[in-house]
Amino acid sequence: MEKRVYNFSPGPAALPLPALEEAQRDLLAMPGAGVSVMEMSHRSKQFTAIIETAEANLRKLLAIPENYHVLFLQGGAQMQFGMVPMNLLRNSGKSADYIVTGTWGKKALAAAKTQGDARAAFDASDTNFNRIPEASELELDPNAAYVHITSNETIQGVQFPTEPDVGDAPLVCDSSSDILGWPVDVSKYGILYACAQKNVGPSGVTVVIIREDLAAESPADLPPMLRYQDLAAGKSLMNTPPTFAIYMVKLVTDWLLREFGDLEKMAEVNRKKSGMLYDVIDGSGGFYLPHAQANCRSIMNVPFRLANADLDAPFLEEAGGVGLAALKGHRSVGGCRASIYNAMPVEGVEALRDFMLDFAKKNA
Ligand code: PMP
C-alpha cells in the first residue's frame, strides 16, 4: 500500500486515520446492515442513527444550546454566502455588515451584495489581510440585519481570538477552517456555518448551526431547499443528503470525543502545534516571515514566506521529498502555508519544525 504522508493541505484536508480505517473496515457492509453506508436509504433505521449521532456529537463538542438547529446541507460554505443574505437580508428592509479580514470574507460580501444592501464595516485589504480590526475601527450599523465575520481566514491565517463585540445584531460566522479547533460560545452567534472538508469530515456536507428564531424568519418566497426553516423542519432530510459525508462527520466527531474528550483538550494540542511553527518563524532571524500579525495568528493555518523567494521552490520540493506534503501557499499571499487542523498529529508538526530548522541552517 502507498505510504501516507503528512498532509498540510488547506482543504480537503487530512482526516483522522482511525476514522478512515473505520470507514474502510465497514465500507462493504455496515455492521447490522449488510450493505455499504452509500447503498442504504437516507430514511433507513441505520442512517437515522448515523445522522442523529453526528448531530449529538456536534452538540456535545460545541455545547450547542437547545434553541439551535444543526443542519447538514450541501453546496459548501459558499452556498451559505448566498443563503444567509437570501434568508436574513433580502426582505429585511435593513443592511448587513461584513467584517472583511481575508479572501473568504470578501467573497461572502460580494455574494451578499447580490441579495441586498451589504456593506463592509471593516476591510483589511490595504494590508493584504494580515490583521483583525480594533473595536474602534468597526463601522457598524446598530440596526443591521446581521454582522458577518470569518472566524479564521484560511488563506491569510488570520483568526479572531474571540468574537468581536457587534452589539445587538445577530452575529453570523463562517467558521469553515476553525470549527471544532477550539471551544466557542455558540450562544453568541445567530448562525455559525462551516464546510466540512477541513476540520469536520470530507467535502460534500456543510454544517449550519442556526438559532431557531432566526430560521423562523426565513421569507416565504424562497424555494424550500434555500429556506432555513424548511431545511430545519425536514431535519436535513428534505432531499437526499450527502450520506457518506455525514457518516464521515460521525466518525470524525466520534474520534474527537474518544481521543480528546472536549474542545478544551483539542485546543491545547492545536496551540502547541501552531506555537511550534510560529516559534521557528520568529526565531529564524528573518529567514522565514509570518503573514498575520501576532495578535491574530491562526492556530489552524500558518502561512509564511521565505525572505529569499528563490528558496520557495527548493523548500517545497525538499519538504515533499521527506513526506511533508501540500505546503504551497495560496497565490495571493505567496510562499508557504501549513494547514494543521485537528487531524494533523503533533508528530507531523514536529517533523515540519525540524525540517524548517534544518533548511534554514543549510540555506542561511
Ligand atoms: N470559507 C472559508 C473560510 C474557507 O476556507 C473556504 C474553503 N477553503 C470556503 C469558505 C469555501 O468553501 P466551499 O468550497 O465549501 O464553498
GROMACS .gro file of C-alpha atoms and ligand atoms in nm:
model
  380
    1MET     CA    1   0.000   0.000   0.000
    2GLU     CA    2   0.116   0.355  -0.074
    3LYS     CA    3   0.266   0.521   0.236
    4ARG     CA    4   0.066   0.809   0.386
    5VAL     CA    5   0.248   1.143   0.407
    6TYR     CA    6   0.194   1.431   0.649
    7ASN     CA    7  -0.071   1.626   0.462
    8PHE     CA    8  -0.070   2.002   0.522
    9SER     CA    9  -0.346   2.067   0.266
   10PRO     CA   10  -0.581   2.358   0.343
   11GLY     CA   11  -0.880   2.152   0.235
   12PRO     CA   12  -0.996   1.896   0.162
   13ALA     CA   13  -0.758   1.824   0.442
   14ALA     CA   14  -0.614   1.539   0.644
   15LEU     CA   15  -0.870   1.320   0.819
   16PRO     CA   16  -0.801   1.126   1.139
   17LEU     CA   17  -0.651   0.790   1.047
   18PRO     CA   18  -0.878   0.595   1.287
   19ALA     CA   19  -1.185   0.745   1.115
   20LEU     CA   20  -1.054   0.645   0.772
   21GLU     CA   21  -0.972   0.298   0.898
   22GLU     CA   22  -1.318   0.254   1.043
   23ALA     CA   23  -1.476   0.365   0.716
   24GLN     CA   24  -1.251   0.126   0.527
   25ARG     CA   25  -1.333  -0.163   0.756
   26ASP     CA   26  -1.709  -0.112   0.722
   27LEU     CA   27  -1.714   0.009   0.361
   28LEU     CA   28  -1.857  -0.305   0.203
   29ALA     CA   29  -2.103  -0.394   0.476
   30MET     CA   30  -2.202  -0.185   0.774
   31PRO     CA   31  -2.245  -0.398   1.084
   32GLY     CA   32  -2.612  -0.478   1.125
   33ALA     CA   33  -2.697  -0.360   0.772
   34GLY     CA   34  -2.501  -0.583   0.535
   35VAL     CA   35  -2.469  -0.303   0.280
   36SER     CA   36  -2.238  -0.006   0.243
   37VAL     CA   37  -2.344   0.322   0.400
   38MET     CA   38  -2.353   0.451   0.041
   39GLU     CA   39  -2.614   0.194  -0.052
   40MET     CA   40  -2.875   0.244   0.217
   41SER     CA   41  -3.178   0.469   0.228
   42HIS     CA   42  -3.132   0.802   0.399
   43ARG     CA   43  -3.455   0.713   0.581
   44SER     CA   44  -3.335   0.372   0.699
   45LYS     CA   45  -3.304   0.296   1.067
   46GLN     CA   46  -2.925   0.266   1.028
   47PHE     CA   47  -2.877   0.602   0.858
   48THR     CA   48  -3.113   0.772   1.103
   49ALA     CA   49  -2.884   0.654   1.383
   50ILE     CA   50  -2.578   0.788   1.195
   51ILE     CA   51  -2.715   1.139   1.133
   52GLU     CA   52  -2.856   1.160   1.485
   53THR     CA   53  -2.521   1.061   1.634
   54ALA     CA   54  -2.334   1.309   1.412
   55GLU     CA   55  -2.565   1.584   1.539
   56ALA     CA   56  -2.543   1.470   1.900
   57ASN     CA   57  -2.162   1.463   1.880
   58LEU     CA   58  -2.152   1.818   1.745
   59ARG     CA   59  -2.397   1.932   2.012
   60LYS     CA   60  -2.179   1.779   2.280
   61LEU     CA   61  -1.847   1.910   2.150
   62LEU     CA   62  -1.971   2.264   2.091
   63ALA     CA   63  -2.221   2.270   2.379
   64ILE     CA   64  -2.486   2.383   2.131
   65PRO     CA   65  -2.787   2.521   2.317
   66GLU     CA   66  -3.130   2.360   2.274
   67ASN     CA   67  -3.270   2.655   2.081
   68TYR     CA   68  -3.035   2.600   1.786
   69HIS     CA   69  -3.090   2.376   1.485
   70VAL     CA   70  -2.798   2.175   1.349
   71LEU     CA   71  -2.831   2.130   0.974
   72PHE     CA   72  -2.629   1.917   0.730
   73LEU     CA   73  -2.653   2.094   0.396
   74GLN     CA   74  -2.493   2.082   0.053
   75GLY     CA   75  -2.333   2.346  -0.168
   76GLY     CA   76  -2.034   2.412   0.055
   77ALA     CA   77  -1.962   2.719   0.261
   78GLN     CA   78  -2.013   2.933  -0.046
   79MET     CA   79  -2.374   2.825  -0.069
   80GLN     CA   80  -2.410   2.986   0.274
   81PHE     CA   81  -2.256   3.306   0.135
   82GLY     CA   82  -2.581   3.321  -0.067
   83MET     CA   83  -2.831   3.160   0.167
   84VAL     CA   84  -2.751   3.386   0.462
   85PRO     CA   85  -2.848   3.706   0.277
   86MET     CA   86  -3.137   3.534   0.096
   87ASN     CA   87  -3.288   3.442   0.431
   88LEU     CA   88  -3.184   3.731   0.655
   89LEU     CA   89  -3.123   4.031   0.431
   90ARG     CA   90  -3.327   4.033   0.111
   91ASN     CA   91  -3.667   4.105   0.268
   92SER     CA   92  -3.547   4.269   0.590
   93GLY     CA   93  -3.551   4.633   0.486
   94LYS     CA   94  -3.213   4.658   0.657
   95SER     CA   95  -2.850   4.640   0.552
   96ALA     CA   96  -2.594   4.383   0.660
   97ASP     CA   97  -2.242   4.449   0.792
   98TYR     CA   98  -1.943   4.240   0.683
   99ILE     CA   99  -1.614   4.246   0.871
  100VAL     CA  100  -1.372   4.154   0.595
  101THR     CA  101  -1.045   4.008   0.722
  102GLY     CA  102  -0.949   3.797   0.423
  103THR     CA  103  -1.034   3.641   0.089
  104TRP     CA  104  -1.332   3.441   0.210
  105GLY     CA  105  -1.499   3.731   0.387
  106LYS     CA  106  -1.456   3.936   0.071
  107LYS     CA  107  -1.630   3.665  -0.133
  108ALA     CA  108  -1.908   3.639   0.125
  109LEU     CA  109  -1.968   4.013   0.099
  110ALA     CA  110  -1.974   4.004  -0.281
  111ALA     CA  111  -2.234   3.725  -0.274
  112ALA     CA  112  -2.446   3.914  -0.020
  113LYS     CA  113  -2.448   4.221  -0.243
  114THR     CA  114  -2.648   4.025  -0.500
  115GLN     CA  115  -2.929   3.997  -0.242
  116GLY     CA  116  -2.942   4.339  -0.084
  117ASP     CA  117  -2.758   4.621   0.084
  118ALA     CA  118  -2.446   4.457   0.223
  119ARG     CA  119  -2.155   4.674   0.326
  120ALA     CA  120  -1.804   4.637   0.465
  121ALA     CA  121  -1.792   4.750   0.827
  122PHE     CA  122  -1.417   4.688   0.809
  123ASP     CA  123  -1.186   4.577   0.530
  124ALA     CA  124  -0.819   4.493   0.580
  125SER     CA  125  -0.733   4.459   0.210
  126ASP     CA  126  -0.495   4.758   0.231
  127THR     CA  127  -0.255   4.549   0.442
  128ASN     CA  128  -0.316   4.232   0.238
  129PHE     CA  129  -0.539   4.095   0.513
  130ASN     CA  130  -0.284   4.045   0.786
  131ARG     CA  131  -0.491   4.169   1.080
  132ILE     CA  132  -0.821   4.189   1.262
  133PRO     CA  133  -0.983   4.523   1.349
  134GLU     CA  134  -0.960   4.716   1.673
  135ALA     CA  135  -1.309   4.772   1.817
  136SER     CA  136  -1.277   5.143   1.732
  137GLU     CA  137  -1.227   5.065   1.362
  138LEU     CA  138  -1.561   4.888   1.317
  139GLU     CA  139  -1.819   5.096   1.136
  140LEU     CA  140  -2.122   4.903   1.250
  141ASP     CA  141  -2.482   4.993   1.178
  142PRO     CA  142  -2.667   4.933   1.507
  143ASN     CA  143  -2.973   4.841   1.302
  144ALA     CA  144  -2.801   4.587   1.077
  145ALA     CA  145  -2.987   4.267   0.987
  146TYR     CA  146  -2.671   4.083   1.094
  147VAL     CA  147  -2.294   4.116   1.116
  148HIS     CA  148  -2.084   3.860   0.927
  149ILE     CA  149  -1.733   3.754   1.021
  150THR     CA  150  -1.494   3.483   0.904
  151SER     CA  151  -1.355   3.348   1.230
  152ASN     CA  152  -1.047   3.208   1.059
  153GLU     CA  153  -0.929   3.324   0.719
  154THR     CA  154  -0.781   3.007   0.573
  155ILE     CA  155  -0.559   3.176   0.315
  156GLN     CA  156  -0.419   3.458   0.527
  157GLY     CA  157  -0.405   3.264   0.855
  158VAL     CA  158  -0.587   3.541   1.041
  159GLN     CA  159  -0.812   3.425   1.325
  160PHE     CA  160  -1.028   3.618   1.569
  161PRO     CA  161  -0.901   3.517   1.916
  162THR     CA  162  -1.251   3.592   2.040
  163GLU     CA  163  -1.576   3.723   1.891
  164PRO     CA  164  -1.581   4.096   1.815
  165ASP     CA  165  -1.843   4.295   2.005
  166VAL     CA  166  -2.110   4.368   1.744
  167GLY     CA  167  -2.388   4.493   1.968
  168ASP     CA  168  -2.736   4.352   1.931
  169ALA     CA  169  -2.727   4.245   1.566
  170PRO     CA  170  -2.707   3.867   1.515
  171LEU     CA  171  -2.351   3.753   1.460
  172VAL     CA  172  -2.314   3.526   1.156
  173CYS     CA  173  -1.986   3.340   1.127
  174ASP     CA  174  -1.811   3.144   0.857
  175SER     CA  175  -1.616   2.904   1.075
  176SER     CA  176  -1.514   2.672   0.792
  177SER     CA  177  -1.150   2.645   0.888
  178ASP     CA  178  -1.159   2.656   1.266
  179ILE     CA  179  -1.484   2.493   1.378
  180LEU     CA  180  -1.404   2.222   1.639
  181GLY     CA  181  -1.048   2.358   1.667
  182TRP     CA  182  -1.127   2.521   1.999
  183PRO     CA  183  -1.434   2.588   2.214
  184VAL     CA  184  -1.668   2.870   2.115
  185ASP     CA  185  -1.974   3.005   2.291
  186VAL     CA  186  -2.242   2.920   2.034
  187SER     CA  187  -2.498   3.136   2.218
  188LYS     CA  188  -2.311   3.443   2.093
  189TYR     CA  189  -2.400   3.354   1.734
  190GLY     CA  190  -2.711   3.376   1.524
  191ILE     CA  191  -2.560   3.143   1.265
  192LEU     CA  192  -2.233   2.951   1.270
  193TYR     CA  193  -2.159   2.764   0.949
  194ALA     CA  194  -1.872   2.557   0.818
  195CYS     CA  195  -1.794   2.342   0.520
  196ALA     CA  196  -1.676   2.007   0.649
  197GLN     CA  197  -1.364   1.946   0.446
  198LYS     CA  198  -1.112   2.095   0.689
  199ASN     CA  199  -1.196   2.000   1.043
  200VAL     CA  200  -1.520   1.803   1.035
  201GLY     CA  201  -1.515   1.547   0.754
  202PRO     CA  202  -1.491   1.524   0.376
  203SER     CA  203  -1.626   1.775   0.125
  204GLY     CA  204  -1.992   1.745   0.030
  205VAL     CA  205  -2.153   1.848   0.356
  206THR     CA  206  -2.177   2.184   0.531
  207VAL     CA  207  -2.274   2.222   0.894
  208VAL     CA  208  -2.510   2.510   0.971
  209ILE     CA  209  -2.589   2.589   1.335
  210ILE     CA  210  -2.873   2.839   1.341
  211ARG     CA  211  -3.079   2.991   1.623
  212GLU     CA  212  -3.441   2.880   1.592
  213ASP     CA  213  -3.591   3.229   1.590
  214LEU     CA  214  -3.367   3.336   1.302
  215ALA     CA  215  -3.456   3.027   1.098
  216ALA     CA  216  -3.822   3.105   1.162
  217GLU     CA  217  -3.776   3.441   0.989
  218SER     CA  218  -3.694   3.278   0.652
  219PRO     CA  219  -3.902   3.453   0.387
  220ALA     CA  220  -4.185   3.256   0.229
  221ASP     CA  221  -4.084   3.339  -0.127
  222LEU     CA  222  -3.774   3.122  -0.133
  223PRO     CA  223  -3.760   2.770  -0.280
  224PRO     CA  224  -3.775   2.520   0.008
  225MET     CA  225  -3.419   2.397  -0.045
  226LEU     CA  226  -3.292   2.750   0.022
  227ARG     CA  227  -3.510   2.822   0.328
  228TYR     CA  228  -3.352   2.751   0.664
  229GLN     CA  229  -3.694   2.697   0.819
  230ASP     CA  230  -3.789   2.423   0.572
  231LEU     CA  231  -3.449   2.258   0.595
  232ALA     CA  232  -3.475   2.258   0.974
  233ALA     CA  233  -3.830   2.124   0.971
  234GLY     CA  234  -3.713   1.849   0.736
  235LYS     CA  235  -3.423   1.766   0.969
  236SER     CA  236  -3.178   1.795   0.678
  237LEU     CA  237  -3.361   1.508   0.507
  238MET     CA  238  -3.591   1.706   0.282
  239ASN     CA  239  -3.388   1.584  -0.012
  240THR     CA  240  -3.131   1.306  -0.022
  241PRO     CA  241  -2.845   1.433   0.191
  242PRO     CA  242  -2.476   1.353   0.129
  243THR     CA  243  -2.498   1.033   0.328
  244PHE     CA  244  -2.137   0.921   0.306
  245ALA     CA  245  -2.007   1.266   0.406
  246ILE     CA  246  -2.242   1.275   0.705
  247TYR     CA  247  -2.126   0.926   0.802
  248MET     CA  248  -1.767   1.055   0.798
  249VAL     CA  249  -1.869   1.352   1.017
  250LYS     CA  250  -1.995   1.096   1.266
  251LEU     CA  251  -1.667   0.904   1.257
  252VAL     CA  252  -1.454   1.219   1.288
  253THR     CA  253  -1.656   1.354   1.581
  254ASP     CA  254  -1.658   1.008   1.745
  255TRP     CA  255  -1.278   1.020   1.720
  256LEU     CA  256  -1.261   1.371   1.869
  257LEU     CA  257  -1.474   1.269   2.165
  258ARG     CA  258  -1.283   0.945   2.216
  259GLU     CA  259  -0.934   1.088   2.172
  260PHE     CA  260  -0.968   1.432   2.331
  261GLY     CA  261  -1.300   1.431   2.514
  262ASP     CA  262  -1.366   1.800   2.469
  263LEU     CA  263  -1.256   2.100   2.265
  264GLU     CA  264  -1.053   2.247   2.550
  265LYS     CA  265  -0.816   1.950   2.516
  266MET     CA  266  -0.820   1.977   2.139
  267ALA     CA  267  -0.736   2.347   2.164
  268GLU     CA  268  -0.438   2.273   2.389
  269VAL     CA  269  -0.294   2.045   2.122
  270ASN     CA  270  -0.369   2.295   1.845
  271ARG     CA  271  -0.199   2.576   2.038
  272LYS     CA  272   0.102   2.356   2.093
  273LYS     CA  273   0.123   2.263   1.724
  274SER     CA  274   0.085   2.615   1.589
  275GLY     CA  275   0.316   2.753   1.860
  276MET     CA  276   0.593   2.522   1.742
  277LEU     CA  277   0.577   2.666   1.392
  278TYR     CA  278   0.545   3.030   1.497
  279ASP     CA  279   0.848   2.978   1.726
  280VAL     CA  280   1.055   2.858   1.432
  281ILE     CA  281   0.941   3.153   1.219
  282ASP     CA  282   1.002   3.411   1.492
  283GLY     CA  283   1.336   3.261   1.587
  284SER     CA  284   1.467   3.235   1.232
  285GLY     CA  285   1.627   3.579   1.225
  286GLY     CA  286   1.413   3.682   0.930
  287PHE     CA  287   1.474   3.368   0.721
  288TYR     CA  288   1.102   3.285   0.750
  289LEU     CA  289   0.850   3.569   0.759
  290PRO     CA  290   0.498   3.536   0.904
  291HIS     CA  291   0.195   3.681   0.726
  292ALA     CA  292  -0.052   3.754   1.009
  293GLN     CA  293   0.012   3.997   1.290
  294ALA     CA  294   0.095   3.830   1.622
  295ASN     CA  295  -0.237   3.908   1.796
  296CYS     CA  296  -0.447   3.722   1.539
  297ARG     CA  297  -0.230   3.435   1.424
  298SER     CA  298  -0.431   3.128   1.335
  299ILE     CA  299  -0.393   2.802   1.523
  300MET     CA  300  -0.513   2.618   1.208
  301ASN     CA  301  -0.336   2.775   0.907
  302VAL     CA  302   0.020   2.904   0.932
  303PRO     CA  303   0.117   3.100   0.620
  304PHE     CA  304   0.480   3.212   0.594
  305ARG     CA  305   0.726   3.325   0.330
  306LEU     CA  306   1.094   3.265   0.285
  307ALA     CA  307   1.268   3.604   0.284
  308ASN     CA  308   1.458   3.484  -0.022
  309ALA     CA  309   1.172   3.393  -0.256
  310ASP     CA  310   1.414   3.197  -0.477
  311LEU     CA  311   1.418   2.938  -0.200
  312ASP     CA  312   1.040   2.879  -0.208
  313ALA     CA  313   1.062   2.615  -0.480
  314PRO     CA  314   1.353   2.418  -0.327
  315PHE     CA  315   1.183   2.438   0.015
  316LEU     CA  316   0.861   2.288  -0.118
  317GLU     CA  317   1.041   2.028  -0.323
  318GLU     CA  318   1.266   1.911  -0.042
  319ALA     CA  319   0.975   1.908   0.201
  320GLY     CA  320   0.776   1.693  -0.040
  321GLY     CA  321   1.073   1.461  -0.068
  322VAL     CA  322   1.060   1.384   0.303
  323GLY     CA  323   0.684   1.331   0.319
  324LEU     CA  324   0.570   1.684   0.413
  325ALA     CA  325   0.305   1.749   0.150
  326ALA     CA  326   0.083   2.032   0.025
  327LEU     CA  327   0.274   2.321   0.184
  328LYS     CA  328   0.244   2.564  -0.107
  329GLY     CA  329   0.087   2.894  -0.008
  330HIS     CA  330  -0.210   3.049  -0.184
  331ARG     CA  331  -0.103   3.268  -0.476
  332SER     CA  332  -0.248   3.583  -0.314
  333VAL     CA  333  -0.010   3.552  -0.019
  334GLY     CA  334   0.269   3.351  -0.181
  335GLY     CA  335   0.527   3.141  -0.004
  336CYS     CA  336   0.410   2.851   0.207
  337ARG     CA  337   0.121   2.757   0.430
  338ALA     CA  338   0.098   2.477   0.681
  339SER     CA  339  -0.261   2.382   0.750
  340ILE     CA  340  -0.261   2.194   1.077
  341TYR     CA  341  -0.620   2.107   1.156
  342ASN     CA  342  -0.726   1.871   1.433
  343ALA     CA  343  -0.631   1.558   1.239
  344MET     CA  344  -0.268   1.664   1.190
  345PRO     CA  345  -0.075   1.477   1.457
  346VAL     CA  346   0.181   1.654   1.675
  347GLU     CA  347   0.449   1.433   1.517
  348GLY     CA  348   0.365   1.578   1.175
  349VAL     CA  349   0.422   1.930   1.301
  350GLU     CA  350   0.740   1.823   1.478
  351ALA     CA  351   0.865   1.679   1.150
  352LEU     CA  352   0.788   2.007   0.972
  353ARG     CA  353   0.952   2.209   1.250
  354ASP     CA  354   1.270   2.002   1.227
  355PHE     CA  355   1.271   2.030   0.850
  356MET     CA  356   1.230   2.409   0.867
  357LEU     CA  357   1.514   2.445   1.118
  358ASP     CA  358   1.738   2.227   0.908
  359PHE     CA  359   1.650   2.404   0.582
  360ALA     CA  360   1.722   2.745   0.735
  361LYS     CA  361   2.056   2.629   0.869
  362LYS     CA  362   2.163   2.490   0.531
  363ASN     CA  363   2.046   2.791   0.330
  364ALA     CA  364   2.109   3.089   0.558
  365PMP     N1  365  -1.485   2.992   0.379
  365PMP     C1  366  -1.364   2.956   0.423
  365PMP     C2  367  -1.310   3.020   0.547
  365PMP     C3  368  -1.291   2.860   0.352
  365PMP     O1  369  -1.169   2.825   0.394
  365PMP     C4  370  -1.347   2.800   0.237
  365PMP     C5  371  -1.278   2.693   0.158
  365PMP     N2  372  -1.143   2.699   0.150
  365PMP     C6  373  -1.472   2.843   0.195
  365PMP     C7  374  -1.539   2.938   0.268
  365PMP     C8  375  -1.538   2.785   0.072
  365PMP     O2  376  -1.582   2.659   0.098
  365PMP     P1  377  -1.659   2.573  -0.012
  365PMP     O3  378  -1.556   2.536  -0.114
  365PMP     O4  379  -1.710   2.456   0.065
  365PMP     O5  380  -1.766   2.658  -0.069
   0.00000   0.00000   0.00000
